[in-house]
Amino acid sequence: QVQLVESGGGLVQAGGSLRLSCAASGVTFSYMGWFRQAPGKEREFVAVINRSGGSILYKDSVKGRFTISRDNAKNTVYLQMNSLKVEDTAVYYCAAGRYSTATHDYNYWGQGTQVTVSS
């Protein structure tokens, strides 16, 4: 059974940091990504990484602040989030699928983890 399980969300002050983790089980995915969804908004792409880590894409507004990485031995992908802003507040989802920024290109999703950034 394929499962993606996120962890690491929480409440942090603006300027702070959090690291999200997503553990995959059942299969090793070539491409894994992070998306987020704020209340009343569409789910949006944040970052994606390929298996080797040699191909990475970021949403423009998180470039230089967020870093996606993966540990293939643990079948886990991470999202290090630094210099967090209030507008980063959202439920963050891990996903597996294609090397894409579009939600419809991802077939597997985690349950989501809440990230709240206070001012």
mmCIF file with all atom_site columns, C-alpha atoms in Angstrom:
data_model
loop_
_atom_site.group_PDB
_atom_site.id
_atom_site.type_symbol
_atom_site.label_atom_id
_atom_site.label_alt_id
_atom_site.label_comp_id
_atom_site.label_asym_id
_atom_site.label_entity_id
_atom_site.label_seq_id
_atom_site.pdbx_PDB_ins_code
_atom_site.Cartn_x
_atom_site.Cartn_y
_atom_site.Cartn_z
_atom_site.occupancy
_atom_site.B_iso_or_equiv
_atom_site.pdbx_formal_charge
_atom_site.auth_seq_id
_atom_site.auth_comp_id
_atom_site.auth_asym_id
_atom_site.auth_atom_id
_atom_site.pdbx_PDB_model_num
ATOM 1   C CA . GLN A 1 1   ? 0.000  0.000  0.000   1.00 0.00 ? 1   GLN A CA 1
ATOM 2   C CA . VAL A 1 2   ? 1.387  3.379  -1.020  1.00 0.00 ? 2   VAL A CA 1
ATOM 3   C CA . GLN A 1 3   ? 1.445  5.974  1.733   1.00 0.00 ? 3   GLN A CA 1
ATOM 4   C CA . LEU A 1 4   ? 2.891  9.442  2.169   1.00 0.00 ? 4   LEU A CA 1
ATOM 5   C CA . VAL A 1 5   ? 3.033  10.690 5.750   1.00 0.00 ? 5   VAL A CA 1
ATOM 6   C CA . GLU A 1 6   ? 4.021  14.271 6.531   1.00 0.00 ? 6   GLU A CA 1
ATOM 7   C CA . SER A 1 7   ? 5.311  15.595 9.828   1.00 0.00 ? 7   SER A CA 1
ATOM 8   C CA . GLY A 1 8   ? 7.023  18.671 11.193  1.00 0.00 ? 8   GLY A CA 1
ATOM 9   C CA . GLY A 1 9   ? 4.372  21.336 10.916  1.00 0.00 ? 9   GLY A CA 1
ATOM 10  C CA . GLY A 1 10  ? 3.571  23.724 13.724  1.00 0.00 ? 10  GLY A CA 1
ATOM 11  C CA . LEU A 1 11  ? 3.345  27.308 14.901  1.00 0.00 ? 11  LEU A CA 1
ATOM 12  C CA . VAL A 1 12  ? 6.329  29.598 14.403  1.00 0.00 ? 12  VAL A CA 1
ATOM 13  C CA . GLN A 1 13  ? 6.951  33.323 14.508  1.00 0.00 ? 13  GLN A CA 1
ATOM 14  C CA . ALA A 1 14  ? 7.719  35.247 11.355  1.00 0.00 ? 14  ALA A CA 1
ATOM 15  C CA . GLY A 1 15  ? 11.393 34.911 10.521  1.00 0.00 ? 15  GLY A CA 1
ATOM 16  C CA . GLY A 1 16  ? 11.590 31.482 12.084  1.00 0.00 ? 16  GLY A CA 1
ATOM 17  C CA . SER A 1 17  ? 12.236 28.068 10.577  1.00 0.00 ? 17  SER A CA 1
ATOM 18  C CA . LEU A 1 18  ? 10.540 24.699 10.287  1.00 0.00 ? 18  LEU A CA 1
ATOM 19  C CA . ARG A 1 19  ? 11.506 21.450 8.604   1.00 0.00 ? 19  ARG A CA 1
ATOM 20  C CA . LEU A 1 20  ? 8.806  19.271 7.115   1.00 0.00 ? 20  LEU A CA 1
ATOM 21  C CA . SER A 1 21  ? 9.335  15.589 6.457   1.00 0.00 ? 21  SER A CA 1
ATOM 22  C CA . CYS A 1 22  ? 7.434  13.206 4.217   1.00 0.00 ? 22  CYS A CA 1
ATOM 23  C CA . ALA A 1 23  ? 8.004  9.488  4.572   1.00 0.00 ? 23  ALA A CA 1
ATOM 24  C CA . ALA A 1 24  ? 6.925  7.347  1.638   1.00 0.00 ? 24  ALA A CA 1
ATOM 25  C CA . SER A 1 25  ? 6.129  3.663  1.905   1.00 0.00 ? 25  SER A CA 1
ATOM 26  C CA . GLY A 1 26  ? 5.157  1.034  -0.590  1.00 0.00 ? 26  GLY A CA 1
ATOM 27  C CA . VAL A 1 27  ? 7.182  2.359  -3.502  1.00 0.00 ? 27  VAL A CA 1
ATOM 28  C CA . THR A 1 28  ? 10.134 4.613  -4.284  1.00 0.00 ? 28  THR A CA 1
ATOM 29  C CA . PHE A 1 29  ? 9.042  7.608  -6.315  1.00 0.00 ? 29  PHE A CA 1
ATOM 30  C CA . SER A 1 30  ? 11.173 9.317  -8.942  1.00 0.00 ? 30  SER A CA 1
ATOM 31  C CA . TYR A 1 31  ? 9.633  12.721 -8.341  1.00 0.00 ? 31  TYR A CA 1
ATOM 32  C CA . MET A 1 32  ? 8.342  14.082 -5.072  1.00 0.00 ? 32  MET A CA 1
ATOM 33  C CA . GLY A 1 33  ? 6.953  17.499 -4.388  1.00 0.00 ? 33  GLY A CA 1
ATOM 34  C CA . TRP A 1 34  ? 5.461  19.840 -1.836  1.00 0.00 ? 34  TRP A CA 1
ATOM 35  C CA . PHE A 1 35  ? 2.286  21.817 -2.275  1.00 0.00 ? 35  PHE A CA 1
ATOM 36  C CA . ARG A 1 36  ? 0.377  24.085 0.077   1.00 0.00 ? 36  ARG A CA 1
ATOM 37  C CA . GLN A 1 37  ? -3.155 25.321 0.498   1.00 0.00 ? 37  GLN A CA 1
ATOM 38  C CA . ALA A 1 38  ? -4.170 28.373 2.461   1.00 0.00 ? 38  ALA A CA 1
ATOM 39  C CA . PRO A 1 39  ? -7.767 28.869 3.619   1.00 0.00 ? 39  PRO A CA 1
ATOM 40  C CA . GLY A 1 40  ? -9.999 29.893 0.752   1.00 0.00 ? 40  GLY A CA 1
ATOM 41  C CA . LYS A 1 41  ? -7.245 29.466 -1.827  1.00 0.00 ? 41  LYS A CA 1
ATOM 42  C CA . GLU A 1 42  ? -6.295 26.904 -4.436  1.00 0.00 ? 42  GLU A CA 1
ATOM 43  C CA . ARG A 1 43  ? -3.627 24.327 -3.670  1.00 0.00 ? 43  ARG A CA 1
ATOM 44  C CA . GLU A 1 44  ? -0.356 25.629 -5.058  1.00 0.00 ? 44  GLU A CA 1
ATOM 45  C CA . PHE A 1 45  ? 3.000  24.203 -6.000  1.00 0.00 ? 45  PHE A CA 1
ATOM 46  C CA . VAL A 1 46  ? 5.939  24.839 -3.675  1.00 0.00 ? 46  VAL A CA 1
ATOM 47  C CA . ALA A 1 47  ? 8.820  22.600 -4.782  1.00 0.00 ? 47  ALA A CA 1
ATOM 48  C CA . VAL A 1 48  ? 9.669  19.331 -6.533  1.00 0.00 ? 48  VAL A CA 1
ATOM 49  C CA . ILE A 1 49  ? 12.772 17.166 -6.618  1.00 0.00 ? 49  ILE A CA 1
ATOM 50  C CA . ASN A 1 50  ? 13.863 14.217 -8.712  1.00 0.00 ? 50  ASN A CA 1
ATOM 51  C CA . ARG A 1 51  ? 15.349 11.028 -7.373  1.00 0.00 ? 51  ARG A CA 1
ATOM 52  C CA . SER A 1 52  ? 18.993 12.091 -7.612  1.00 0.00 ? 52  SER A CA 1
ATOM 53  C CA . GLY A 1 53  ? 18.335 15.582 -6.312  1.00 0.00 ? 53  GLY A CA 1
ATOM 54  C CA . GLY A 1 54  ? 19.860 17.007 -9.456  1.00 0.00 ? 54  GLY A CA 1
ATOM 55  C CA . SER A 1 55  ? 16.630 18.530 -10.734 1.00 0.00 ? 55  SER A CA 1
ATOM 56  C CA . ILE A 1 56  ? 14.675 20.875 -8.465  1.00 0.00 ? 56  ILE A CA 1
ATOM 57  C CA . LEU A 1 57  ? 12.002 23.465 -9.059  1.00 0.00 ? 57  LEU A CA 1
ATOM 58  C CA . TYR A 1 58  ? 10.708 26.074 -6.620  1.00 0.00 ? 58  TYR A CA 1
ATOM 59  C CA . LYS A 1 59  ? 7.816  28.471 -6.507  1.00 0.00 ? 59  LYS A CA 1
ATOM 60  C CA . ASP A 1 60  ? 9.299  31.918 -7.081  1.00 0.00 ? 60  ASP A CA 1
ATOM 61  C CA . SER A 1 61  ? 8.174  33.313 -3.743  1.00 0.00 ? 61  SER A CA 1
ATOM 62  C CA . VAL A 1 62  ? 10.017 30.621 -1.751  1.00 0.00 ? 62  VAL A CA 1
ATOM 63  C CA . LYS A 1 63  ? 13.304 30.644 -3.670  1.00 0.00 ? 63  LYS A CA 1
ATOM 64  C CA . GLY A 1 64  ? 16.203 31.401 -1.363  1.00 0.00 ? 64  GLY A CA 1
ATOM 65  C CA . ARG A 1 65  ? 14.107 30.609 1.722   1.00 0.00 ? 65  ARG A CA 1
ATOM 66  C CA . PHE A 1 66  ? 12.953 27.003 1.235   1.00 0.00 ? 66  PHE A CA 1
ATOM 67  C CA . THR A 1 67  ? 15.100 23.992 0.399   1.00 0.00 ? 67  THR A CA 1
ATOM 68  C CA . ILE A 1 68  ? 13.776 20.640 -0.776  1.00 0.00 ? 68  ILE A CA 1
ATOM 69  C CA . SER A 1 69  ? 15.914 17.551 -0.310  1.00 0.00 ? 69  SER A CA 1
ATOM 70  C CA . ARG A 1 70  ? 15.526 13.806 -0.059  1.00 0.00 ? 70  ARG A CA 1
ATOM 71  C CA . ASP A 1 71  ? 17.107 10.802 1.578   1.00 0.00 ? 71  ASP A CA 1
ATOM 72  C CA . ASN A 1 72  ? 16.513 7.833  -0.701  1.00 0.00 ? 72  ASN A CA 1
ATOM 73  C CA . ALA A 1 73  ? 17.761 5.355  1.881   1.00 0.00 ? 73  ALA A CA 1
ATOM 74  C CA . LYS A 1 74  ? 14.915 6.488  4.146   1.00 0.00 ? 74  LYS A CA 1
ATOM 75  C CA . ASN A 1 75  ? 12.497 7.104  1.266   1.00 0.00 ? 75  ASN A CA 1
ATOM 76  C CA . THR A 1 76  ? 11.883 10.529 2.751   1.00 0.00 ? 76  THR A CA 1
ATOM 77  C CA . VAL A 1 77  ? 11.676 14.019 1.293   1.00 0.00 ? 77  VAL A CA 1
ATOM 78  C CA . TYR A 1 78  ? 12.208 17.177 3.330   1.00 0.00 ? 78  TYR A CA 1
ATOM 79  C CA . LEU A 1 79  ? 11.279 20.821 3.061   1.00 0.00 ? 79  LEU A CA 1
ATOM 80  C CA . GLN A 1 80  ? 13.486 23.148 5.073   1.00 0.00 ? 80  GLN A CA 1
ATOM 81  C CA . MET A 1 81  ? 11.683 26.456 5.463   1.00 0.00 ? 81  MET A CA 1
ATOM 82  C CA . ASN A 1 82  ? 13.641 29.472 6.667   1.00 0.00 ? 82  ASN A CA 1
ATOM 83  C CA . SER A 1 83  ? 12.740 33.150 7.013   1.00 0.00 ? 83  SER A CA 1
ATOM 84  C CA . LEU A 1 84  ? 9.096  32.190 7.228   1.00 0.00 ? 84  LEU A CA 1
ATOM 85  C CA . LYS A 1 85  ? 6.472  34.817 6.468   1.00 0.00 ? 85  LYS A CA 1
ATOM 86  C CA . VAL A 1 86  ? 2.866  35.132 7.560   1.00 0.00 ? 86  VAL A CA 1
ATOM 87  C CA . GLU A 1 87  ? 1.844  34.435 3.986   1.00 0.00 ? 87  GLU A CA 1
ATOM 88  C CA . ASP A 1 88  ? 3.499  31.016 4.172   1.00 0.00 ? 88  ASP A CA 1
ATOM 89  C CA . THR A 1 89  ? 0.709  29.921 6.507   1.00 0.00 ? 89  THR A CA 1
ATOM 90  C CA . ALA A 1 90  ? -1.063 26.935 4.932   1.00 0.00 ? 90  ALA A CA 1
ATOM 91  C CA . VAL A 1 91  ? -1.572 23.204 5.059   1.00 0.00 ? 91  VAL A CA 1
ATOM 92  C CA . TYR A 1 92  ? 1.454  21.661 3.390   1.00 0.00 ? 92  TYR A CA 1
ATOM 93  C CA . TYR A 1 93  ? 1.060  18.488 1.380   1.00 0.00 ? 93  TYR A CA 1
ATOM 94  C CA . CYS A 1 94  ? 3.628  16.023 0.166   1.00 0.00 ? 94  CYS A CA 1
ATOM 95  C CA . ALA A 1 95  ? 2.936  14.487 -3.244  1.00 0.00 ? 95  ALA A CA 1
ATOM 96  C CA . ALA A 1 96  ? 4.448  12.014 -5.667  1.00 0.00 ? 96  ALA A CA 1
ATOM 97  C CA . GLY A 1 97  ? 4.046  12.033 -9.414  1.00 0.00 ? 97  GLY A CA 1
ATOM 98  C CA . ARG A 1 98  ? 5.700  13.752 -12.343 1.00 0.00 ? 98  ARG A CA 1
ATOM 99  C CA . TYR A 1 99  ? 8.286  16.527 -12.572 1.00 0.00 ? 99  TYR A CA 1
ATOM 100 C CA . SER A 1 100 ? 5.652  19.212 -12.689 1.00 0.00 ? 100 SER A CA 1
ATOM 101 C CA . THR A 1 101 ? 4.182  22.224 -10.923 1.00 0.00 ? 101 THR A CA 1
ATOM 102 C CA . ALA A 1 102 ? 0.600  21.127 -11.657 1.00 0.00 ? 102 ALA A CA 1
ATOM 103 C CA . THR A 1 103 ? -1.456 19.339 -9.016  1.00 0.00 ? 103 THR A CA 1
ATOM 104 C CA . HIS A 1 104 ? -3.069 17.063 -11.616 1.00 0.00 ? 104 HIS A CA 1
ATOM 105 C CA . ASP A 1 105 ? 0.328  15.543 -12.421 1.00 0.00 ? 105 ASP A CA 1
ATOM 106 C CA . TYR A 1 106 ? 0.614  14.060 -8.947  1.00 0.00 ? 106 TYR A CA 1
ATOM 107 C CA . ASN A 1 107 ? -1.116 10.760 -8.179  1.00 0.00 ? 107 ASN A CA 1
ATOM 108 C CA . TYR A 1 108 ? -0.298 10.288 -4.510  1.00 0.00 ? 108 TYR A CA 1
ATOM 109 C CA . TRP A 1 109 ? -0.842 12.740 -1.692  1.00 0.00 ? 109 TRP A CA 1
ATOM 110 C CA . GLY A 1 110 ? -0.179 12.870 2.013   1.00 0.00 ? 110 GLY A CA 1
ATOM 111 C CA . GLN A 1 111 ? -2.729 13.972 4.570   1.00 0.00 ? 111 GLN A CA 1
ATOM 112 C CA . GLY A 1 112 ? -1.170 17.398 5.041   1.00 0.00 ? 112 GLY A CA 1
ATOM 113 C CA . THR A 1 113 ? 0.508  19.187 7.931   1.00 0.00 ? 113 THR A CA 1
ATOM 114 C CA . GLN A 1 114 ? -0.444 22.634 9.204   1.00 0.00 ? 114 GLN A CA 1
ATOM 115 C CA . VAL A 1 115 ? 2.136  25.413 9.180   1.00 0.00 ? 115 VAL A CA 1
ATOM 116 C CA . THR A 1 116 ? 1.122  28.619 10.923  1.00 0.00 ? 116 THR A CA 1
ATOM 117 C CA . VAL A 1 117 ? 3.370  31.674 10.913  1.00 0.00 ? 117 VAL A CA 1
ATOM 118 C CA . SER A 1 118 ? 2.480  34.407 13.375  1.00 0.00 ? 118 SER A CA 1
ATOM 119 C CA . SER A 1 119 ? 3.460  38.055 13.075  1.00 0.00 ? 119 SER A CA 1
#
